[in-house]
Amino acid sequence: MSIALVITDRNAEKLRVLLQQRLPEVKIQLWPDISSPEEVTYAVMWKHPVDIWQQLPNIKVAQSLGAGVDHFTFDQAIPEHVILSRIVVDSLAQQMAEYVLGVMLMRQCRLTEFAEQQIQQRWKFQRRLQGKRVLVLGVGQIGDVVARQLQLNGFDVTGWSRTVQTDKNYPCIQGKQALYDALADCDYAVNLLPDTQATRLLIDREFLSACSQQTWLINVGRGNTINEEHLLEACRNGDISGATLDVFQQEPLPEKHPFWQQPNINITPHIAAITDQQEIIEQIADNYIAMTQEQAIKHKVDKSIGY
């Protein structure tokens, strides 16, 4: 048995070295330089090639390199027997909560506006924003931490989820009509949804039309959940107050993308939460050992729902 690192968007040599130090007895190889493809039973993947399942036919477990699994979700060629897993790191949720809270507090205190006034060397007194009603889309492991952090800071939180939630300290709603009703009465809509068949382009013209004009959209989930053309239209027309975006359909964001120049759209380069590499190594190693000992794989992906 051996491990293959099938990571196509970056140099994974450092990851291979660290993982080899953690599992010194295991053969670990970087794709595409796999000397014995038939020996590979465990693969760490990110943006894998479509024919990888033919190249490495004996994979038992495919481990995503990150929390996102959309590269698995939309791959119809994954063999039925392959177990899928994703990275779940507690520090990611806390970082995400800090990012979202930071965006909201900057808006509440109008810090961006005062920074602009400093450049102009002219103060224009403005009262703090009062609205604190927040709709959190997706209240799984990360979304729940975000929601609770916002609650602790005085925000009125409602969650929207695929299934009924009975263990939360805040109200949760389900269904598209309930979503649209809640959007009409919220000051912030925070998207933490995964990229699945059900969520792709969910935030479209209909969604944005349901928002009130004071709604500020924050996307720290997946770029493909937003129809970017419709969002730009809504921001330009004043249908919503604006948006803060950390993820996009194409990353890095193209130089000529209109988001760069839109005054009421704030963008950051996918930095809301940065995974600690050592935590990734430990989860990869733990799941590999679990596979070899025929134990349960942690953080399995439910193929039927896509996360």
mmCIF file of C-alpha atoms in Angstrom:
data_model
loop_
_atom_site.group_PDB
_atom_site.id
_atom_site.type_symbol
_atom_site.label_atom_id
_atom_site.label_comp_id
_atom_site.label_asym_id
_atom_site.label_seq_id
_atom_site.Cartn_x
_atom_site.Cartn_y
_atom_site.Cartn_z
ATOM 1 C CA MET A 1 0.000 0.000 0.000
ATOM 2 C CA SER A 2 1.136 3.540 -0.730
ATOM 3 C CA ILE A 3 -0.109 7.123 -0.704
ATOM 4 C CA ALA A 4 -0.399 9.405 -3.732
ATOM 5 C CA LEU A 5 -0.615 13.184 -3.488
ATOM 6 C CA VAL A 6 -2.762 14.219 -6.444
ATOM 7 C CA ILE A 7 -2.632 17.998 -6.161
ATOM 8 C CA THR A 8 -2.655 19.895 -9.439
ATOM 9 C CA ASP A 9 -2.713 23.585 -8.493
ATOM 10 C CA ARG A 10 0.504 23.880 -6.460
ATOM 11 C CA ASN A 11 3.839 22.254 -5.665
ATOM 12 C CA ALA A 12 3.101 19.626 -3.018
ATOM 13 C CA GLU A 13 6.697 18.584 -2.317
ATOM 14 C CA LYS A 14 6.750 20.242 1.115
ATOM 15 C CA LEU A 15 3.548 18.438 2.019
ATOM 16 C CA ARG A 16 5.061 15.154 0.860
ATOM 17 C CA VAL A 17 8.170 15.677 3.003
ATOM 18 C CA LEU A 18 6.142 16.500 6.114
ATOM 19 C CA LEU A 19 3.811 13.559 5.577
ATOM 20 C CA GLN A 20 6.788 11.261 4.993
ATOM 21 C CA GLN A 21 8.230 12.371 8.332
ATOM 22 C CA ARG A 22 4.907 11.534 9.981
ATOM 23 C CA LEU A 23 4.633 8.150 8.200
ATOM 24 C CA PRO A 24 8.270 7.098 7.615
ATOM 25 C CA GLU A 25 7.417 3.481 6.727
ATOM 26 C CA VAL A 26 4.934 4.422 4.009
ATOM 27 C CA LYS A 27 5.734 5.042 0.347
ATOM 28 C CA ILE A 28 4.432 8.525 -0.522
ATOM 29 C CA GLN A 29 4.552 9.808 -4.105
ATOM 30 C CA LEU A 30 3.653 12.965 -5.970
ATOM 31 C CA TRP A 31 1.338 12.632 -8.963
ATOM 32 C CA PRO A 32 2.001 12.281 -11.878
ATOM 33 C CA ASP A 33 5.308 10.575 -11.005
ATOM 34 C CA ILE A 34 3.770 7.404 -9.594
ATOM 35 C CA SER A 35 6.111 4.430 -10.008
ATOM 36 C CA SER A 36 3.630 1.710 -9.035
ATOM 37 C CA PRO A 37 0.052 2.931 -9.592
ATOM 38 C CA GLU A 38 -1.445 -0.394 -8.537
ATOM 39 C CA GLU A 39 0.033 0.032 -5.034
ATOM 40 C CA VAL A 40 -1.804 3.289 -4.315
ATOM 41 C CA THR A 41 -4.725 2.733 -1.964
ATOM 42 C CA TYR A 42 -4.947 6.167 -0.364
ATOM 43 C CA ALA A 43 -4.899 9.468 -2.242
ATOM 44 C CA VAL A 44 -4.811 13.049 -1.051
ATOM 45 C CA MET A 45 -6.534 15.112 -3.733
ATOM 46 C CA TRP A 46 -7.158 18.673 -4.817
ATOM 47 C CA LYS A 47 -8.475 19.495 -8.287
ATOM 48 C CA HIS A 48 -7.649 16.019 -9.525
ATOM 49 C CA PRO A 49 -7.645 15.029 -13.233
ATOM 50 C CA VAL A 50 -10.825 13.413 -14.480
ATOM 51 C CA ASP A 51 -9.168 10.100 -15.314
ATOM 52 C CA ILE A 52 -7.397 9.648 -11.976
ATOM 53 C CA TRP A 53 -9.594 6.676 -11.090
ATOM 54 C CA GLN A 54 -8.289 4.839 -14.153
ATOM 55 C CA GLN A 55 -4.705 5.883 -13.432
ATOM 56 C CA LEU A 56 -4.923 4.726 -9.804
ATOM 57 C CA PRO A 57 -7.503 1.935 -9.901
ATOM 58 C CA ASN A 58 -7.010 0.620 -6.354
ATOM 59 C CA ILE A 59 -7.795 3.748 -4.345
ATOM 60 C CA LYS A 60 -9.861 2.928 -1.267
ATOM 61 C CA VAL A 61 -9.918 6.350 0.386
ATOM 62 C CA ALA A 62 -9.714 9.764 -1.300
ATOM 63 C CA GLN A 63 -8.876 12.536 1.139
ATOM 64 C CA SER A 64 -9.617 16.137 0.180
ATOM 65 C CA LEU A 65 -6.753 18.487 0.962
ATOM 66 C CA GLY A 66 -9.216 21.054 2.309
ATOM 67 C CA ALA A 67 -12.621 21.467 3.887
ATOM 68 C CA GLY A 68 -14.194 21.898 0.456
ATOM 69 C CA VAL A 69 -15.144 18.820 -1.547
ATOM 70 C CA ASP A 70 -16.693 20.295 -4.688
ATOM 71 C CA HIS A 71 -13.920 18.645 -6.734
ATOM 72 C CA PHE A 72 -15.481 15.374 -5.534
ATOM 73 C CA THR A 73 -19.118 16.465 -5.600
ATOM 74 C CA PHE A 74 -19.194 17.120 -9.339
ATOM 75 C CA ASP A 75 -17.066 14.119 -10.347
ATOM 76 C CA GLN A 76 -19.441 11.449 -11.622
ATOM 77 C CA ALA A 77 -16.613 8.970 -12.254
ATOM 78 C CA ILE A 78 -15.727 8.260 -8.614
ATOM 79 C CA PRO A 79 -16.072 4.505 -8.036
ATOM 80 C CA GLU A 80 -18.852 3.586 -5.632
ATOM 81 C CA HIS A 81 -16.526 1.816 -3.199
ATOM 82 C CA VAL A 82 -14.185 4.795 -2.700
ATOM 83 C CA ILE A 83 -14.592 6.514 0.662
ATOM 84 C CA LEU A 84 -14.333 10.303 0.518
ATOM 85 C CA SER A 85 -13.110 12.440 3.402
ATOM 86 C CA ARG A 86 -12.491 16.133 4.022
ATOM 87 C CA ILE A 87 -10.289 18.169 6.329
ATOM 88 C CA VAL A 88 -12.042 19.467 9.450
ATOM 89 C CA VAL A 89 -9.924 21.767 11.609
ATOM 90 C CA ASP A 90 -11.314 23.573 14.655
ATOM 91 C CA SER A 91 -9.096 26.605 14.071
ATOM 92 C CA LEU A 92 -10.726 27.168 10.665
ATOM 93 C CA ALA A 93 -14.098 27.807 12.270
ATOM 94 C CA GLN A 94 -12.678 30.303 14.750
ATOM 95 C CA GLN A 95 -10.792 32.154 12.013
ATOM 96 C CA MET A 96 -13.949 32.275 9.916
ATOM 97 C CA ALA A 97 -15.923 33.659 12.850
ATOM 98 C CA GLU A 98 -13.309 36.355 13.450
ATOM 99 C CA TYR A 99 -13.350 37.363 9.781
ATOM 100 C CA VAL A 100 -17.149 37.629 9.615
ATOM 101 C CA LEU A 101 -17.352 39.477 12.931
ATOM 102 C CA GLY A 102 -14.592 41.830 11.798
ATOM 103 C CA VAL A 103 -16.472 42.696 8.605
ATOM 104 C CA MET A 104 -19.630 43.427 10.560
ATOM 105 C CA LEU A 105 -17.947 45.540 13.233
ATOM 106 C CA MET A 106 -16.148 47.599 10.587
ATOM 107 C CA ARG A 107 -19.521 48.306 9.005
ATOM 108 C CA GLN A 108 -21.305 48.969 12.282
ATOM 109 C CA CYS A 109 -18.617 51.507 13.292
ATOM 110 C CA ARG A 110 -18.232 52.848 9.721
ATOM 111 C CA LEU A 111 -14.463 52.401 9.951
ATOM 112 C CA THR A 112 -13.996 52.129 6.184
ATOM 113 C CA GLU A 113 -15.831 55.415 5.664
ATOM 114 C CA PHE A 114 -13.724 57.164 8.292
ATOM 115 C CA ALA A 115 -10.562 55.808 6.649
ATOM 116 C CA GLU A 116 -11.693 57.374 3.370
ATOM 117 C CA GLN A 117 -12.385 60.660 5.168
ATOM 118 C CA GLN A 118 -8.863 60.591 6.601
ATOM 119 C CA ILE A 119 -7.454 60.504 3.065
ATOM 120 C CA GLN A 120 -9.646 63.502 2.181
ATOM 121 C CA GLN A 121 -8.631 65.243 5.443
ATOM 122 C CA ARG A 122 -12.247 66.024 6.192
ATOM 123 C CA TRP A 123 -14.509 64.497 8.829
ATOM 124 C CA LYS A 124 -18.177 63.903 8.210
ATOM 125 C CA PHE A 125 -19.863 62.654 11.367
ATOM 126 C CA GLN A 126 -22.042 59.608 10.818
ATOM 127 C CA ARG A 127 -23.922 57.572 13.362
ATOM 128 C CA ARG A 128 -23.173 53.908 13.786
ATOM 129 C CA LEU A 129 -25.328 51.466 11.878
ATOM 130 C CA GLN A 130 -28.012 50.027 14.131
ATOM 131 C CA GLY A 131 -29.200 46.906 12.311
ATOM 132 C CA LYS A 132 -27.879 43.657 13.796
ATOM 133 C CA ARG A 133 -30.142 41.016 12.287
ATOM 134 C CA VAL A 134 -28.064 38.245 10.717
ATOM 135 C CA LEU A 135 -29.062 35.283 8.568
ATOM 136 C CA VAL A 136 -26.378 32.576 8.493
ATOM 137 C CA LEU A 137 -26.704 30.251 5.497
ATOM 138 C CA GLY A 138 -25.252 26.886 6.482
ATOM 139 C CA VAL A 139 -24.922 26.093 10.180
ATOM 140 C CA GLY A 140 -22.707 23.025 10.099
ATOM 141 C CA GLN A 141 -19.474 22.731 12.056
ATOM 142 C CA ILE A 142 -18.075 26.062 10.835
ATOM 143 C CA GLY A 143 -21.344 27.945 10.433
ATOM 144 C CA ASP A 144 -22.425 27.123 13.975
ATOM 145 C CA VAL A 145 -19.205 28.567 15.422
ATOM 146 C CA VAL A 146 -19.714 31.724 13.351
ATOM 147 C CA ALA A 147 -23.334 32.041 14.470
ATOM 148 C CA ARG A 148 -22.480 31.611 18.160
ATOM 149 C CA GLN A 149 -19.638 34.139 17.956
ATOM 150 C CA LEU A 150 -22.000 36.680 16.431
ATOM 151 C CA GLN A 151 -24.527 36.008 19.180
ATOM 152 C CA LEU A 152 -21.883 36.654 21.834
ATOM 153 C CA ASN A 153 -21.302 40.051 20.258
ATOM 154 C CA GLY A 154 -24.923 41.101 20.370
ATOM 155 C CA PHE A 155 -26.134 40.139 16.911
ATOM 156 C CA ASP A 156 -29.604 38.665 16.410
ATOM 157 C CA VAL A 157 -28.875 35.410 14.547
ATOM 158 C CA THR A 158 -31.090 33.079 12.525
ATOM 159 C CA GLY A 159 -29.716 30.016 10.765
ATOM 160 C CA TRP A 160 -30.832 28.525 7.442
ATOM 161 C CA SER A 161 -30.085 24.857 6.857
ATOM 162 C CA ARG A 162 -30.993 21.917 4.662
ATOM 163 C CA THR A 163 -32.351 19.881 7.570
ATOM 164 C CA VAL A 164 -34.221 20.675 10.780
ATOM 165 C CA GLN A 165 -31.854 21.799 13.548
ATOM 166 C CA THR A 166 -32.939 21.246 17.155
ATOM 167 C CA ASP A 167 -29.627 21.612 18.991
ATOM 168 C CA LYS A 168 -28.854 25.264 18.261
ATOM 169 C CA ASN A 169 -29.098 28.238 20.611
ATOM 170 C CA TYR A 170 -30.643 30.324 17.851
ATOM 171 C CA PRO A 171 -33.680 29.789 15.609
ATOM 172 C CA CYS A 172 -33.156 27.850 12.374
ATOM 173 C CA ILE A 173 -35.339 27.754 9.295
ATOM 174 C CA GLN A 174 -35.552 25.493 6.254
ATOM 175 C CA GLY A 175 -36.883 25.783 2.731
ATOM 176 C CA LYS A 176 -36.625 28.407 0.019
ATOM 177 C CA GLN A 177 -39.723 30.403 0.962
ATOM 178 C CA ALA A 178 -38.588 30.695 4.574
ATOM 179 C CA LEU A 179 -35.186 31.795 3.271
ATOM 180 C CA TYR A 180 -36.666 34.555 1.138
ATOM 181 C CA ASP A 181 -38.920 35.728 3.978
ATOM 182 C CA ALA A 182 -35.907 35.983 6.300
ATOM 183 C CA LEU A 183 -33.812 37.841 3.724
ATOM 184 C CA ALA A 184 -36.403 40.605 3.582
ATOM 185 C CA ASP A 185 -35.763 41.358 7.241
ATOM 186 C CA CYS A 186 -31.996 40.893 7.688
ATOM 187 C CA ASP A 187 -29.116 43.348 7.806
ATOM 188 C CA TYR A 188 -26.450 40.735 7.028
ATOM 189 C CA ALA A 189 -26.630 37.515 5.024
ATOM 190 C CA VAL A 190 -23.593 35.320 5.708
ATOM 191 C CA ASN A 191 -23.004 32.476 3.257
ATOM 192 C CA LEU A 192 -21.132 29.407 4.521
ATOM 193 C CA LEU A 193 -22.788 26.869 2.228
ATOM 194 C CA PRO A 194 -20.788 24.166 0.435
ATOM 195 C CA ASP A 195 -20.771 23.909 -3.347
ATOM 196 C CA THR A 196 -23.304 21.201 -4.210
ATOM 197 C CA GLN A 197 -25.930 20.587 -6.868
ATOM 198 C CA ALA A 198 -28.477 22.182 -4.518
ATOM 199 C CA THR A 199 -26.442 25.293 -3.655
ATOM 200 C CA ARG A 200 -24.663 26.136 -6.912
ATOM 201 C CA LEU A 201 -25.748 29.642 -8.021
ATOM 202 C CA LEU A 202 -28.297 29.725 -5.194
ATOM 203 C CA ILE A 203 -27.545 33.408 -4.663
ATOM 204 C CA ASP A 204 -29.056 34.680 -7.878
ATOM 205 C CA ARG A 205 -31.343 37.490 -8.992
ATOM 206 C CA GLU A 206 -34.349 35.958 -7.217
ATOM 207 C CA PHE A 207 -32.394 35.571 -3.969
ATOM 208 C CA LEU A 208 -31.032 39.123 -4.149
ATOM 209 C CA SER A 209 -34.454 40.547 -4.983
ATOM 210 C CA ALA A 210 -35.745 39.021 -1.760
ATOM 211 C CA CYS A 211 -33.149 40.959 0.260
ATOM 212 C CA SER A 212 -33.865 44.364 1.740
ATOM 213 C CA GLN A 213 -31.887 47.352 0.512
ATOM 214 C CA GLN A 214 -29.895 47.442 3.763
ATOM 215 C CA THR A 215 -28.739 43.814 3.457
ATOM 216 C CA TRP A 216 -24.965 43.313 3.283
ATOM 217 C CA LEU A 217 -23.903 39.950 1.835
ATOM 218 C CA ILE A 218 -20.804 38.192 3.182
ATOM 219 C CA ASN A 219 -19.533 35.141 1.291
ATOM 220 C CA VAL A 220 -16.946 32.943 2.988
ATOM 221 C CA GLY A 221 -18.412 29.671 1.710
ATOM 222 C CA ARG A 222 -17.867 28.824 -1.956
ATOM 223 C CA GLY A 223 -17.621 31.133 -4.954
ATOM 224 C CA ASN A 224 -19.877 28.977 -7.121
ATOM 225 C CA THR A 225 -22.859 29.543 -4.832
ATOM 226 C CA ILE A 226 -23.144 33.094 -6.213
ATOM 227 C CA ASN A 227 -24.215 34.240 -9.656
ATOM 228 C CA GLU A 228 -21.600 36.993 -9.898
ATOM 229 C CA GLU A 229 -23.345 38.836 -12.724
ATOM 230 C CA HIS A 230 -26.569 39.028 -10.713
ATOM 231 C CA LEU A 231 -24.707 40.182 -7.594
ATOM 232 C CA LEU A 232 -22.933 42.941 -9.495
ATOM 233 C CA GLU A 233 -26.262 44.063 -10.913
ATOM 234 C CA ALA A 234 -27.858 44.145 -7.448
ATOM 235 C CA CYS A 235 -24.976 46.156 -5.976
ATOM 236 C CA ARG A 236 -24.969 48.650 -8.839
ATOM 237 C CA ASN A 237 -28.737 49.127 -8.666
ATOM 238 C CA GLY A 238 -28.860 49.499 -4.890
ATOM 239 C CA ASP A 239 -31.020 46.402 -4.481
ATOM 240 C CA ILE A 240 -28.715 45.446 -1.597
ATOM 241 C CA SER A 241 -26.322 47.582 0.419
ATOM 242 C CA GLY A 242 -23.246 45.713 -0.836
ATOM 243 C CA ALA A 243 -21.081 42.660 -0.300
ATOM 244 C CA THR A 244 -17.843 41.367 1.182
ATOM 245 C CA LEU A 245 -16.468 38.424 -0.795
ATOM 246 C CA ASP A 246 -13.581 36.139 0.127
ATOM 247 C CA VAL A 247 -14.263 33.446 -2.487
ATOM 248 C CA PHE A 248 -15.000 33.605 -6.201
ATOM 249 C CA GLN A 249 -15.926 31.446 -9.170
ATOM 250 C CA GLN A 250 -12.413 31.932 -10.548
ATOM 251 C CA GLU A 251 -9.410 32.310 -8.257
ATOM 252 C CA PRO A 252 -7.319 34.325 -8.251
ATOM 253 C CA LEU A 253 -9.857 36.908 -9.337
ATOM 254 C CA PRO A 254 -9.034 38.070 -12.902
ATOM 255 C CA GLU A 255 -7.477 41.539 -13.134
ATOM 256 C CA LYS A 256 -10.316 42.864 -15.283
ATOM 257 C CA HIS A 257 -13.137 41.467 -13.153
ATOM 258 C CA PRO A 258 -15.640 44.262 -12.338
ATOM 259 C CA PHE A 259 -15.614 43.386 -8.620
ATOM 260 C CA TRP A 260 -12.255 45.176 -8.312
ATOM 261 C CA GLN A 261 -13.809 48.543 -9.166
ATOM 262 C CA GLN A 262 -17.277 48.245 -7.624
ATOM 263 C CA PRO A 263 -17.384 50.676 -4.648
ATOM 264 C CA ASN A 264 -19.833 48.666 -2.527
ATOM 265 C CA ILE A 265 -18.133 45.309 -3.047
ATOM 266 C CA ASN A 266 -15.175 44.553 -0.784
ATOM 267 C CA ILE A 267 -12.950 41.632 -1.771
ATOM 268 C CA THR A 268 -10.224 39.586 -0.083
ATOM 269 C CA PRO A 269 -8.067 36.795 -1.590
ATOM 270 C CA HIS A 270 -9.570 33.669 0.052
ATOM 271 C CA ILE A 271 -7.933 34.344 3.418
ATOM 272 C CA ALA A 272 -10.921 34.222 5.779
ATOM 273 C CA ALA A 273 -9.469 31.008 7.227
ATOM 274 C CA ILE A 274 -6.035 29.501 6.595
ATOM 275 C CA THR A 275 -5.535 25.829 7.415
ATOM 276 C CA ASP A 276 -2.560 24.918 9.602
ATOM 277 C CA GLN A 277 -0.414 22.480 7.618
ATOM 278 C CA GLN A 278 0.511 20.363 10.628
ATOM 279 C CA GLU A 279 -3.153 19.825 11.441
ATOM 280 C CA ILE A 280 -3.692 18.689 7.854
ATOM 281 C CA ILE A 281 -0.775 16.244 8.134
ATOM 282 C CA GLU A 282 -2.215 14.742 11.312
ATOM 283 C CA GLN A 283 -5.667 14.227 9.792
ATOM 284 C CA ILE A 284 -4.230 12.661 6.643
ATOM 285 C CA ALA A 285 -2.030 10.332 8.688
ATOM 286 C CA ASP A 286 -4.826 9.406 11.096
ATOM 287 C CA ASN A 287 -7.162 8.470 8.263
ATOM 288 C CA TYR A 288 -4.470 6.494 6.458
ATOM 289 C CA ILE A 289 -3.771 4.489 9.616
ATOM 290 C CA ALA A 290 -7.505 3.997 10.144
ATOM 291 C CA MET A 291 -7.815 2.634 6.599
ATOM 292 C CA THR A 292 -4.952 0.169 7.059
ATOM 293 C CA GLN A 293 -6.469 -1.045 10.326
ATOM 294 C CA GLU A 294 -9.975 -1.199 8.828
ATOM 295 C CA GLN A 295 -11.273 1.371 11.282
ATOM 296 C CA ALA A 296 -13.756 4.180 10.668
ATOM 297 C CA ILE A 297 -12.568 7.041 8.473
ATOM 298 C CA LYS A 298 -13.015 10.449 10.092
ATOM 299 C CA HIS A 299 -14.958 13.281 8.452
ATOM 300 C CA LYS A 300 -16.477 11.127 5.719
ATOM 301 C CA VAL A 301 -18.315 12.869 2.908
ATOM 302 C CA ASP A 302 -21.942 11.892 2.381
ATOM 303 C CA LYS A 303 -22.021 11.354 -1.376
ATOM 304 C CA SER A 304 -25.794 11.730 -1.496
ATOM 305 C CA ILE A 305 -25.717 15.358 -0.321
ATOM 306 C CA GLY A 306 -22.210 16.385 -1.377
ATOM 307 C CA TYR A 307 -20.513 17.230 1.917
#
